[in-house]
Amino acid sequence: METNVPEESGNGRGLVKKCWDALLQNTYLAAILSAVALGVTAGLILKFYIQISEHDKQYVGFPGEILMEMLQLVTVPLLLTNMITGASGLDAHRVTTGRAAAYFLSTTLMSLTIGIALMMVFKPGSAHAVEGEDPEDDEPFFNVDSLMDIIRNMAPKCLIQACFRKHETDRLEYEVESDEWNSSLDMNVTEVRLSVKYVDGANILGLIVWALIFRIIFNRIGKDGKVLVEVFHALNEATKIIVDMILSFLPVGVLFLTTSHVVEFDNVDTIFQIGNFMALVFIGLIIHSTIVLPVTYFLCTRRNPYGVIKEIFPALKMALFSSSSVKTLPLTIQCCESRLMIDKSVTQYMLPIGTNINMDGTALYEVAAAIFITQINNIHLKIGQLIAIALTSGVCSIGSSGIPATGGMTTMFVLMTDGLPAKEATILVVAEWLLDRCNTVVNVLGNCIGVAIVHQVSKGQLGEMEQGPPTPWVIDDEELSLDMIHAEFNPEELAEDEEDMFNALEYQES
């Protein structure tokens, strides 16, 4: 007993030290979570113990309103520059570029489709919408007018105007009364007239379409086009620096936004709605990772996909604990090369690019979160708005490892860019913190499956691709570099004559 007490106390101190070290390494995240907790506490105090007027409630939410305005400033520049520069690492002259691009695009679309389907079928945010009557609910989800709006928005008159205005068709109903001079009208009838007008909100369809067009043109121009791409790279980095400066104010903004939301909060069902939302997102991630990606691998290679998942398990485990695809990248490359025996010209080309632009889990979460917030606000989405949300979520997932968005900030970007209310996105800060680890696992798995597919279908053509630098190996989840292997391999001890010595040295250099 005497020996166990200090051991247990030592383990306790070690656990406390580990928690403290983790807290210091994630100070910013801890500040945001603390702001949420303080905001909930302050909101409950103001709501139940200090009766404040409607006028005073505006003062409570003012700092959060300033944060929203500052974020609104950079949403469109960040979206456009991220779209133009997101796939800049793809080399059009490589054999695998087309296959990699097709895989990245198809899996992202499938993840977006899963997120949209789950949110639109189960509607986790619409539980309280039955009490209120939304006049838009009578309008059809899809009609010819919505399709015409989509086409109009894809061809804007002015790209500058498209940053803050978009087309929308209103159906106006007029009641035509019968009169004695018009015998054809025996009774009062309702006539529907269409009114095409501009409304506030960024024209996401037009901006994304023309950003892609300009990106293709820049590639065709050649040397001058590369200069223009570098300009957009600089603009993208400058925009991210501005966003970093704005997000330094994020804990304060989240504190007041959460307080304001709790003060105005009258429906306890929202807590259960958030739980349902998290469950649906988790189900969507499971569907994408255990069904969609394995089936895609099997259809392309006719091989067992779960063998791939087994071999990359160390990388998936690190992704779960680190919640960062970038931090997991070295181990991901090692697992693919040493365990799956994938050519390093494929891994070292595709994995860094895929880590930046192929974020299936993130895309699924963002589109689901945006639709969930619109459901909480009792907003009936039309087909055009749904497509815009999906495109914005997909674009925000491209390069999302470089977008300085924490908590619900990426969801705010999506909603504000589409002209939808984004204040309630702060309630998803804790949910995103919990789900982000699962998103990262799906992101890493999607990249590994893609690398395995491209390696299998590109056999025989890999000689046309350049070989990359040596990569450390992984054996039993432990790193073993080539330098260590060379140190243990001594040609002088193994060679019996000069010819063997020469062959051994030549093999070592290769």
Coordinates of C-alpha atoms in Angstrom, one line a residue:
M1 CA 0.0 0.0 0.0
E2 CA 2.8 2.4 0.8
T3 CA 4.4 2.0 -2.6
N4 CA 1.1 2.4 -4.5
V5 CA 0.2 5.8 -3.0
P6 CA 3.1 7.8 -4.4
E7 CA 2.7 5.9 -7.7
E8 CA -1.0 6.9 -8.0
S9 CA -0.2 10.5 -7.0
G10 CA 2.6 10.5 -9.6
N11 CA 0.2 9.3 -12.2
G12 CA -2.3 11.9 -11.2
R13 CA 0.4 14.6 -11.4
G14 CA 1.4 13.3 -14.8
L15 CA -2.1 13.4 -16.1
V16 CA -2.6 17.0 -14.8
K17 CA 0.7 18.0 -16.5
K18 CA -0.3 16.5 -19.8
C19 CA -3.7 18.3 -19.7
W20 CA -1.9 21.6 -18.8
D21 CA 0.6 21.1 -21.6
A22 CA -2.2 20.4 -24.1
L23 CA -4.1 23.5 -22.8
L24 CA -1.0 25.7 -23.4
Q25 CA -0.5 24.3 -26.9
N26 CA -4.2 25.0 -27.7
T27 CA -4.6 28.3 -26.0
Y28 CA -6.7 29.8 -28.7
L29 CA -9.1 26.9 -28.8
A30 CA -9.3 27.0 -25.0
A31 CA -10.1 30.7 -25.1
I32 CA -13.0 30.1 -27.6
L33 CA -14.5 27.2 -25.5
S34 CA -14.1 29.3 -22.4
A35 CA -15.9 32.2 -24.2
V36 CA -18.8 29.8 -25.0
A37 CA -19.1 28.7 -21.4
L38 CA -18.9 32.3 -20.1
G39 CA -21.4 33.4 -22.7
V40 CA -23.9 30.7 -21.7
T41 CA -23.4 31.6 -18.0
A42 CA -23.8 35.4 -18.6
G43 CA -26.8 34.9 -20.8
L44 CA -28.6 32.8 -18.2
I45 CA -27.9 35.4 -15.5
L46 CA -29.2 38.2 -17.7
K47 CA -32.2 36.2 -18.7
F48 CA -33.4 34.9 -15.4
Y49 CA -31.9 37.2 -12.7
I50 CA -31.5 40.6 -14.5
Q51 CA -34.3 41.7 -16.6
I52 CA -33.0 43.8 -19.5
S53 CA -35.0 45.6 -22.1
E54 CA -35.0 45.0 -25.8
H55 CA -32.9 48.1 -26.3
D56 CA -30.2 46.8 -23.8
K57 CA -30.1 43.5 -25.7
Q58 CA -28.7 45.3 -28.7
Y59 CA -25.8 46.5 -26.6
V60 CA -25.1 43.0 -25.5
G61 CA -24.8 41.7 -29.1
F62 CA -22.9 44.8 -30.4
P63 CA -19.3 43.3 -30.2
G64 CA -20.5 40.1 -31.9
E65 CA -22.2 42.2 -34.6
I66 CA -18.9 44.0 -35.3
L67 CA -17.2 40.6 -35.6
M68 CA -19.8 39.5 -38.2
E69 CA -19.4 42.7 -40.2
M70 CA -15.6 42.3 -40.3
L71 CA -15.9 38.7 -41.4
Q72 CA -18.4 39.8 -44.1
L73 CA -15.7 42.0 -45.5
V74 CA -13.3 39.2 -46.4
T75 CA -15.7 36.4 -47.4
V76 CA -15.9 37.1 -51.1
P77 CA -12.1 37.9 -51.6
L78 CA -11.2 34.7 -49.6
L79 CA -13.6 32.6 -51.6
L80 CA -12.4 33.9 -55.0
T81 CA -8.7 33.7 -54.3
N82 CA -9.0 30.3 -52.7
M83 CA -10.9 29.1 -55.8
I84 CA -8.3 30.3 -58.2
T85 CA -5.3 29.2 -56.3
G86 CA -6.7 26.0 -54.6
A87 CA -5.6 23.6 -57.4
S88 CA -2.5 25.4 -58.4
G89 CA -0.3 22.4 -57.3
L90 CA -1.8 20.2 -60.0
D91 CA 0.6 19.7 -62.9
A92 CA -1.2 19.4 -66.2
H93 CA 1.7 17.5 -67.7
R94 CA 1.7 14.7 -65.2
V95 CA 0.1 11.4 -66.1
T96 CA -1.9 11.1 -62.9
T97 CA -3.2 14.7 -62.8
G98 CA -6.5 14.0 -64.6
R99 CA -7.2 10.9 -62.6
A100 CA -6.4 12.7 -59.3
A101 CA -8.6 15.7 -60.2
A102 CA -11.5 13.4 -61.2
Y103 CA -11.2 11.5 -57.9
F104 CA -11.0 14.7 -55.8
L105 CA -14.0 16.2 -57.6
S106 CA -16.2 13.1 -57.5
T107 CA -15.6 12.3 -53.8
T108 CA -16.2 15.9 -52.8
L109 CA -19.5 15.9 -54.7
M110 CA -20.5 12.6 -53.1
S111 CA -19.8 13.9 -49.6
L112 CA -21.8 17.1 -50.3
T113 CA -24.7 15.0 -51.6
I114 CA -24.7 12.8 -48.5
G115 CA -24.8 15.9 -46.2
I116 CA -27.6 17.6 -48.2
A117 CA -29.6 14.4 -48.3
L118 CA -29.4 13.7 -44.6
M119 CA -30.3 17.3 -43.7
M120 CA -33.2 17.7 -46.2
V121 CA -34.7 14.3 -45.4
F122 CA -34.5 14.3 -41.5
K123 CA -34.6 18.2 -41.0
P124 CA -32.9 18.2 -37.6
G125 CA -33.4 22.0 -37.3
S126 CA -37.0 22.2 -38.2
A127 CA -38.6 20.7 -35.1
H128 CA -40.0 24.1 -33.9
A129 CA -40.9 25.3 -37.4
V130 CA -44.4 23.8 -37.2
E131 CA -45.6 26.5 -34.8
G132 CA -44.7 29.3 -37.2
E133 CA -46.1 29.7 -40.7
D134 CA -43.6 30.4 -43.4
P135 CA -45.2 31.8 -46.5
E136 CA -42.3 30.5 -48.6
D137 CA -43.2 26.9 -47.6
D138 CA -46.0 26.9 -50.2
E139 CA -43.5 27.5 -53.0
P140 CA -42.2 24.5 -54.8
F141 CA -38.6 23.4 -54.1
F142 CA -37.8 23.3 -57.8
N143 CA -39.5 24.8 -60.8
V144 CA -38.6 26.3 -64.2
D145 CA -38.2 29.8 -62.6
S146 CA -35.6 28.5 -60.2
L147 CA -33.7 26.9 -63.1
M148 CA -33.8 30.1 -65.0
D149 CA -32.4 32.0 -62.0
I150 CA -29.5 29.6 -61.8
I151 CA -28.7 30.2 -65.5
R152 CA -29.0 34.0 -65.1
N153 CA -26.7 34.0 -62.1
M154 CA -24.1 31.9 -64.0
A155 CA -23.8 34.7 -66.5
P156 CA -23.7 38.0 -64.5
K157 CA -23.7 41.3 -66.2
C158 CA -20.8 42.6 -64.0
L159 CA -18.4 40.6 -61.9
I160 CA -18.2 43.4 -59.4
Q161 CA -21.9 43.6 -59.0
A162 CA -22.0 39.8 -58.6
C163 CA -20.0 40.2 -55.4
F164 CA -23.1 41.6 -53.6
R165 CA -26.1 41.2 -55.9
K166 CA -27.8 38.3 -57.6
H167 CA -30.9 37.5 -59.6
E168 CA -34.1 36.2 -58.0
T169 CA -37.5 35.6 -59.5
D170 CA -40.6 36.4 -57.3
R171 CA -44.0 35.0 -58.0
L172 CA -46.5 37.8 -57.5
E173 CA -50.2 36.8 -57.2
Y174 CA -52.9 39.2 -58.4
E175 CA -56.6 38.7 -57.9
V176 CA -58.5 39.6 -61.0
E177 CA -62.1 40.5 -60.3
S178 CA -64.9 39.7 -62.8
D179 CA -66.9 42.6 -64.3
E180 CA -70.0 43.0 -66.4
W181 CA -67.9 44.0 -69.5
N182 CA -65.9 40.8 -69.5
S183 CA -68.2 37.9 -69.7
S184 CA -65.2 35.4 -69.9
L185 CA -64.5 36.0 -66.2
D186 CA -67.4 34.5 -64.3
M187 CA -65.6 34.6 -61.0
N188 CA -62.6 36.1 -59.3
V189 CA -59.4 34.4 -60.5
T190 CA -55.8 34.7 -59.3
E191 CA -53.1 35.6 -61.9
V192 CA -49.5 34.8 -61.2
R193 CA -46.9 37.3 -62.6
L194 CA -43.1 36.8 -62.5
S195 CA -40.9 39.6 -61.3
V196 CA -37.1 39.2 -62.0
K197 CA -35.1 41.5 -59.8
Y198 CA -31.7 41.9 -58.0
V199 CA -31.5 41.0 -54.3
D200 CA -28.8 41.4 -51.8
G201 CA -26.3 38.6 -51.5
A202 CA -23.2 37.4 -53.3
N203 CA -23.8 35.7 -56.7
I204 CA -21.9 32.5 -55.7
L205 CA -22.7 30.6 -58.9
G206 CA -21.5 33.4 -61.2
L207 CA -18.3 34.0 -59.1
I208 CA -17.3 30.4 -58.9
V209 CA -18.0 29.7 -62.6
W210 CA -16.0 32.7 -63.7
A211 CA -13.2 32.0 -61.2
L212 CA -12.9 28.5 -62.8
I213 CA -12.9 30.1 -66.3
F214 CA -10.1 32.5 -65.4
R215 CA -8.1 29.7 -63.8
I216 CA -8.3 27.7 -67.0
I217 CA -7.3 30.7 -69.1
F218 CA -4.4 31.4 -66.8
N219 CA -3.1 27.9 -67.4
R220 CA -3.4 28.3 -71.2
I221 CA -1.6 31.7 -71.3
G222 CA 1.6 30.1 -70.1
K223 CA 4.3 32.2 -68.5
D224 CA 2.2 35.4 -68.1
G225 CA -0.6 33.3 -66.7
K226 CA 1.7 32.0 -64.0
V227 CA 2.4 35.6 -63.0
L228 CA -1.3 36.3 -62.6
V229 CA -1.7 33.1 -60.5
E230 CA 1.1 34.3 -58.3
V231 CA -0.7 37.6 -57.9
F232 CA -3.8 35.8 -56.7
H233 CA -1.6 33.7 -54.4
A234 CA -0.4 36.9 -52.9
L235 CA -3.9 38.2 -52.5
N236 CA -5.0 34.9 -51.0
E237 CA -2.2 35.1 -48.4
A238 CA -2.9 38.8 -47.7
T239 CA -6.6 37.9 -47.2
K240 CA -5.7 35.1 -44.8
I241 CA -3.5 37.5 -42.8
I242 CA -6.4 39.9 -42.5
V243 CA -8.7 37.1 -41.4
D244 CA -6.1 36.1 -38.8
M245 CA -6.2 39.7 -37.5
I246 CA -10.0 39.6 -37.3
L247 CA -10.0 36.2 -35.6
S248 CA -7.8 37.5 -32.9
F249 CA -11.0 39.2 -31.8
L250 CA -12.9 35.9 -32.1
P251 CA -13.1 34.9 -28.4
V252 CA -14.5 38.3 -27.4
G253 CA -17.0 38.1 -30.3
V254 CA -18.1 34.6 -29.5
L255 CA -18.6 35.6 -25.8
F256 CA -21.0 38.3 -26.7
L257 CA -22.7 36.4 -29.6
T258 CA -23.3 33.5 -27.3
T259 CA -24.6 35.8 -24.5
S260 CA -27.0 37.5 -26.9
H261 CA -28.2 34.2 -28.3
V262 CA -28.9 32.8 -24.8
V263 CA -30.8 36.0 -23.8
E264 CA -33.0 35.7 -26.8
F265 CA -33.3 31.9 -26.5
D266 CA -36.8 30.7 -25.8
N267 CA -36.9 27.2 -27.2
V268 CA -35.2 24.4 -25.2
D269 CA -35.7 22.1 -28.2
T270 CA -32.6 23.7 -29.9
I271 CA -30.4 21.6 -27.6
F272 CA -31.9 18.4 -28.8
Q273 CA -31.8 19.7 -32.4
I274 CA -28.0 20.2 -32.1
G275 CA -27.7 16.6 -30.8
N276 CA -29.7 15.3 -33.7
F277 CA -27.5 17.4 -36.1
M278 CA -24.3 15.9 -34.6
A279 CA -25.7 12.4 -34.9
L280 CA -26.7 12.9 -38.6
V281 CA -23.3 14.3 -39.4
F282 CA -21.6 11.4 -37.7
I283 CA -23.8 9.0 -39.7
G284 CA -22.9 10.8 -42.9
L285 CA -19.2 10.5 -42.2
I286 CA -19.7 6.7 -41.5
I287 CA -21.6 6.3 -44.7
H288 CA -18.9 8.1 -46.7
S289 CA -15.9 6.3 -45.1
T290 CA -17.3 2.8 -44.9
I291 CA -19.5 2.6 -48.0
V292 CA -18.8 5.3 -50.6
L293 CA -15.0 5.4 -50.5
P294 CA -14.5 1.5 -50.3
V295 CA -17.0 1.0 -53.1
T296 CA -15.2 3.6 -55.2
Y297 CA -11.9 1.8 -54.6
F298 CA -13.4 -1.6 -55.4
L299 CA -15.1 -0.4 -58.6
C300 CA -11.8 1.2 -59.9
T301 CA -9.4 -1.5 -58.9
R302 CA -11.4 -4.7 -58.2
R303 CA -9.4 -5.1 -54.9
N304 CA -10.4 -5.4 -51.3
P305 CA -10.6 -1.8 -49.9
Y306 CA -10.6 -2.8 -46.3
G307 CA -7.0 -4.0 -46.6
V308 CA -6.0 -0.4 -47.5
I309 CA -7.9 0.9 -44.4
K310 CA -6.1 -1.7 -42.2
E311 CA -2.6 -0.7 -43.5
I312 CA -3.2 3.1 -43.0
F313 CA -4.7 2.7 -39.5
P314 CA -1.7 4.4 -37.8
A315 CA -2.4 7.5 -39.9
L316 CA -6.1 7.4 -39.1
K317 CA -5.4 7.1 -35.4
M318 CA -3.0 10.1 -35.5
A319 CA -5.6 12.1 -37.5
L320 CA -8.2 11.4 -34.8
F321 CA -6.0 12.6 -32.0
S322 CA -4.3 15.5 -33.7
S323 CA -7.4 16.8 -35.6
S324 CA -5.1 18.0 -38.4
S325 CA -4.5 16.6 -41.8
V326 CA -1.3 18.6 -42.2
K327 CA 0.2 17.2 -39.0
T328 CA -0.7 13.7 -40.1
L329 CA 0.7 14.1 -43.6
P330 CA 4.3 12.7 -42.9
L331 CA 2.8 9.6 -41.3
T332 CA 0.3 9.2 -44.1
I333 CA 3.0 9.3 -46.7
Q334 CA 5.0 6.7 -44.8
C335 CA 2.1 4.3 -44.4
C336 CA 1.2 4.5 -48.1
E337 CA 4.8 3.9 -49.2
S338 CA 6.0 1.3 -46.7
R339 CA 2.7 -0.6 -46.0
L340 CA 0.7 -0.3 -49.2
M341 CA 3.9 -0.2 -51.4
I342 CA 2.6 2.7 -53.4
D343 CA 5.1 4.4 -55.7
K344 CA 6.5 7.5 -53.9
S345 CA 6.1 9.6 -57.1
V346 CA 2.3 9.2 -56.6
T347 CA 2.3 9.7 -52.8
Q348 CA 4.6 12.7 -52.7
Y349 CA 2.6 14.4 -55.6
M350 CA -1.0 13.6 -54.6
L351 CA -1.0 13.5 -50.8
P352 CA 0.2 17.1 -50.2
I353 CA -2.3 18.4 -52.8
G354 CA -5.1 16.2 -51.5
T355 CA -4.4 17.4 -48.0
N356 CA -5.0 20.9 -49.2
I357 CA -8.0 20.5 -51.6
N358 CA -9.6 17.1 -50.9
M359 CA -11.5 17.5 -47.6
D360 CA -14.5 15.2 -47.9
G361 CA -15.3 15.2 -44.2
T362 CA -15.0 19.0 -43.9
A363 CA -17.2 19.5 -47.0
L364 CA -19.9 17.2 -45.6
Y365 CA -19.9 18.9 -42.3
E366 CA -20.0 22.5 -43.7
V367 CA -23.0 21.9 -46.0
A368 CA -24.9 20.1 -43.3
A369 CA -24.2 22.9 -40.8
A370 CA -25.3 25.6 -43.2
I371 CA -28.5 23.8 -44.0
F372 CA -29.1 23.2 -40.2
I373 CA -28.7 26.9 -39.4
T374 CA -31.2 27.8 -42.1
Q375 CA -33.7 25.3 -40.7
I376 CA -33.3 26.8 -37.2
N377 CA -34.1 30.2 -38.7
N378 CA -37.2 28.7 -40.5
I379 CA -35.8 29.5 -43.9
H380 CA -37.2 27.5 -46.8
L381 CA -34.4 26.8 -49.3
K382 CA -35.0 26.7 -53.0
I383 CA -32.9 24.6 -55.4
G384 CA -30.8 27.6 -56.4
Q385 CA -29.9 28.5 -52.8
L386 CA -29.1 24.8 -52.0
I387 CA -26.7 24.6 -55.0
A388 CA -25.1 27.8 -53.9
I389 CA -24.6 26.5 -50.3
A390 CA -23.2 23.2 -51.7
L391 CA -20.7 25.1 -54.0
T392 CA -19.7 27.5 -51.3
S393 CA -19.1 24.6 -48.8
G394 CA -17.1 22.7 -51.4
V395 CA -14.9 25.8 -52.2
C396 CA -14.4 26.6 -48.5
S397 CA -13.2 23.0 -48.0
I398 CA -10.6 23.5 -50.8
G399 CA -7.6 24.8 -48.9
S400 CA -9.5 24.7 -45.6
S401 CA -6.3 23.6 -43.9
G402 CA -5.0 27.1 -44.7
I403 CA -8.2 29.0 -43.9
P404 CA -7.9 30.4 -40.4
A405 CA -11.4 29.4 -39.3
T406 CA -12.0 28.0 -35.9
G407 CA -15.2 26.8 -34.3
G408 CA -18.2 27.8 -36.4
M409 CA -16.3 30.4 -38.4
T410 CA -16.2 28.4 -41.6
T411 CA -20.0 27.9 -41.3
M412 CA -20.3 31.7 -40.9
F413 CA -18.3 32.2 -44.1
V414 CA -20.6 29.9 -46.0
L415 CA -23.8 31.5 -44.7
M416 CA -22.7 35.1 -45.0
T417 CA -21.4 34.5 -48.5
D418 CA -24.8 33.1 -49.5
G419 CA -26.6 36.0 -47.9
L420 CA -28.1 33.9 -45.1
P421 CA -28.3 34.7 -41.3
A422 CA -25.1 33.5 -39.7
K423 CA -25.5 34.6 -36.0
E424 CA -26.7 31.2 -34.8
A425 CA -23.6 29.5 -36.2
T426 CA -21.9 30.2 -32.9
I427 CA -24.0 27.5 -31.2
L428 CA -22.1 25.0 -33.3
V429 CA -18.7 25.9 -31.9
V430 CA -18.6 23.0 -29.4
A431 CA -20.3 20.6 -31.9
E432 CA -17.6 21.4 -34.6
W433 CA -14.8 21.0 -32.0
L434 CA -16.1 17.5 -31.3
L435 CA -16.8 16.5 -34.9
D436 CA -13.7 18.0 -36.4
R437 CA -11.6 15.0 -35.4
C438 CA -14.0 12.7 -37.2
N439 CA -13.9 15.0 -40.2
T440 CA -10.1 14.8 -40.2
V441 CA -10.2 11.0 -40.2
V442 CA -12.4 11.0 -43.2
N443 CA -10.2 13.6 -45.0
V444 CA -7.1 11.4 -44.5
L445 CA -8.9 8.2 -45.5
G446 CA -10.2 9.9 -48.7
N447 CA -6.7 10.9 -49.7
C448 CA -5.2 7.5 -49.0
I449 CA -8.0 5.7 -51.0
G450 CA -7.4 8.2 -53.8
V451 CA -3.6 7.5 -53.9
A452 CA -4.2 3.8 -53.9
I453 CA -6.7 4.1 -56.8
V454 CA -4.4 6.2 -58.9
H455 CA -1.4 3.9 -58.2
Q456 CA -3.3 0.8 -59.3
V457 CA -4.8 2.4 -62.5
S458 CA -1.5 4.1 -63.4
K459 CA 0.8 1.1 -63.3
G460 CA 3.1 1.0 -66.3
Q461 CA 3.0 4.8 -66.7
L462 CA 4.7 5.7 -63.4
G463 CA 8.1 5.8 -65.2
E464 CA 7.1 9.0 -66.9
M465 CA 6.8 10.7 -63.5
E466 CA 9.7 12.2 -61.6
Q467 CA 10.9 10.4 -58.5
G468 CA 10.8 12.4 -55.2
P469 CA 13.3 12.5 -52.4
P470 CA 13.7 9.6 -50.0
T471 CA 10.9 9.1 -47.5
P472 CA 11.1 7.7 -44.0
W473 CA 9.6 4.2 -43.5
V474 CA 7.1 3.0 -40.9
I475 CA 7.5 -0.3 -39.3
D476 CA 5.1 -1.3 -36.4
D477 CA 4.1 2.4 -36.1
E478 CA 7.7 3.5 -35.5
E479 CA 9.7 5.8 -37.8
L480 CA 12.8 4.3 -39.3
S481 CA 14.6 6.7 -41.7
L482 CA 16.8 5.7 -44.6
D483 CA 19.8 7.2 -42.8
M484 CA 19.3 4.7 -40.0
I485 CA 19.1 1.9 -42.6
H486 CA 22.3 3.1 -44.3
A487 CA 24.0 3.4 -40.9
E488 CA 23.3 -0.3 -40.2
F489 CA 24.3 -1.4 -43.7
N490 CA 28.1 -1.5 -43.9
P491 CA 29.3 -2.6 -47.3
E492 CA 32.9 -3.1 -46.1
E493 CA 31.8 -5.9 -43.7
L494 CA 29.6 -7.7 -46.2
A495 CA 31.8 -7.5 -49.3
E496 CA 34.2 -10.4 -49.9
D497 CA 36.1 -8.7 -52.8
E498 CA 36.4 -5.3 -54.5
E499 CA 33.7 -6.2 -57.1
D500 CA 31.2 -7.0 -54.3
M501 CA 32.2 -3.8 -52.6
F502 CA 31.5 -1.8 -55.7
N503 CA 28.1 -3.4 -56.3
A504 CA 27.1 -2.9 -52.6
L505 CA 28.1 0.8 -52.7
E506 CA 26.2 1.2 -56.0
Y507 CA 23.1 -0.4 -54.5
Q508 CA 23.3 1.8 -51.4
E509 CA 23.5 5.0 -53.5
S510 CA 20.4 3.9 -55.5

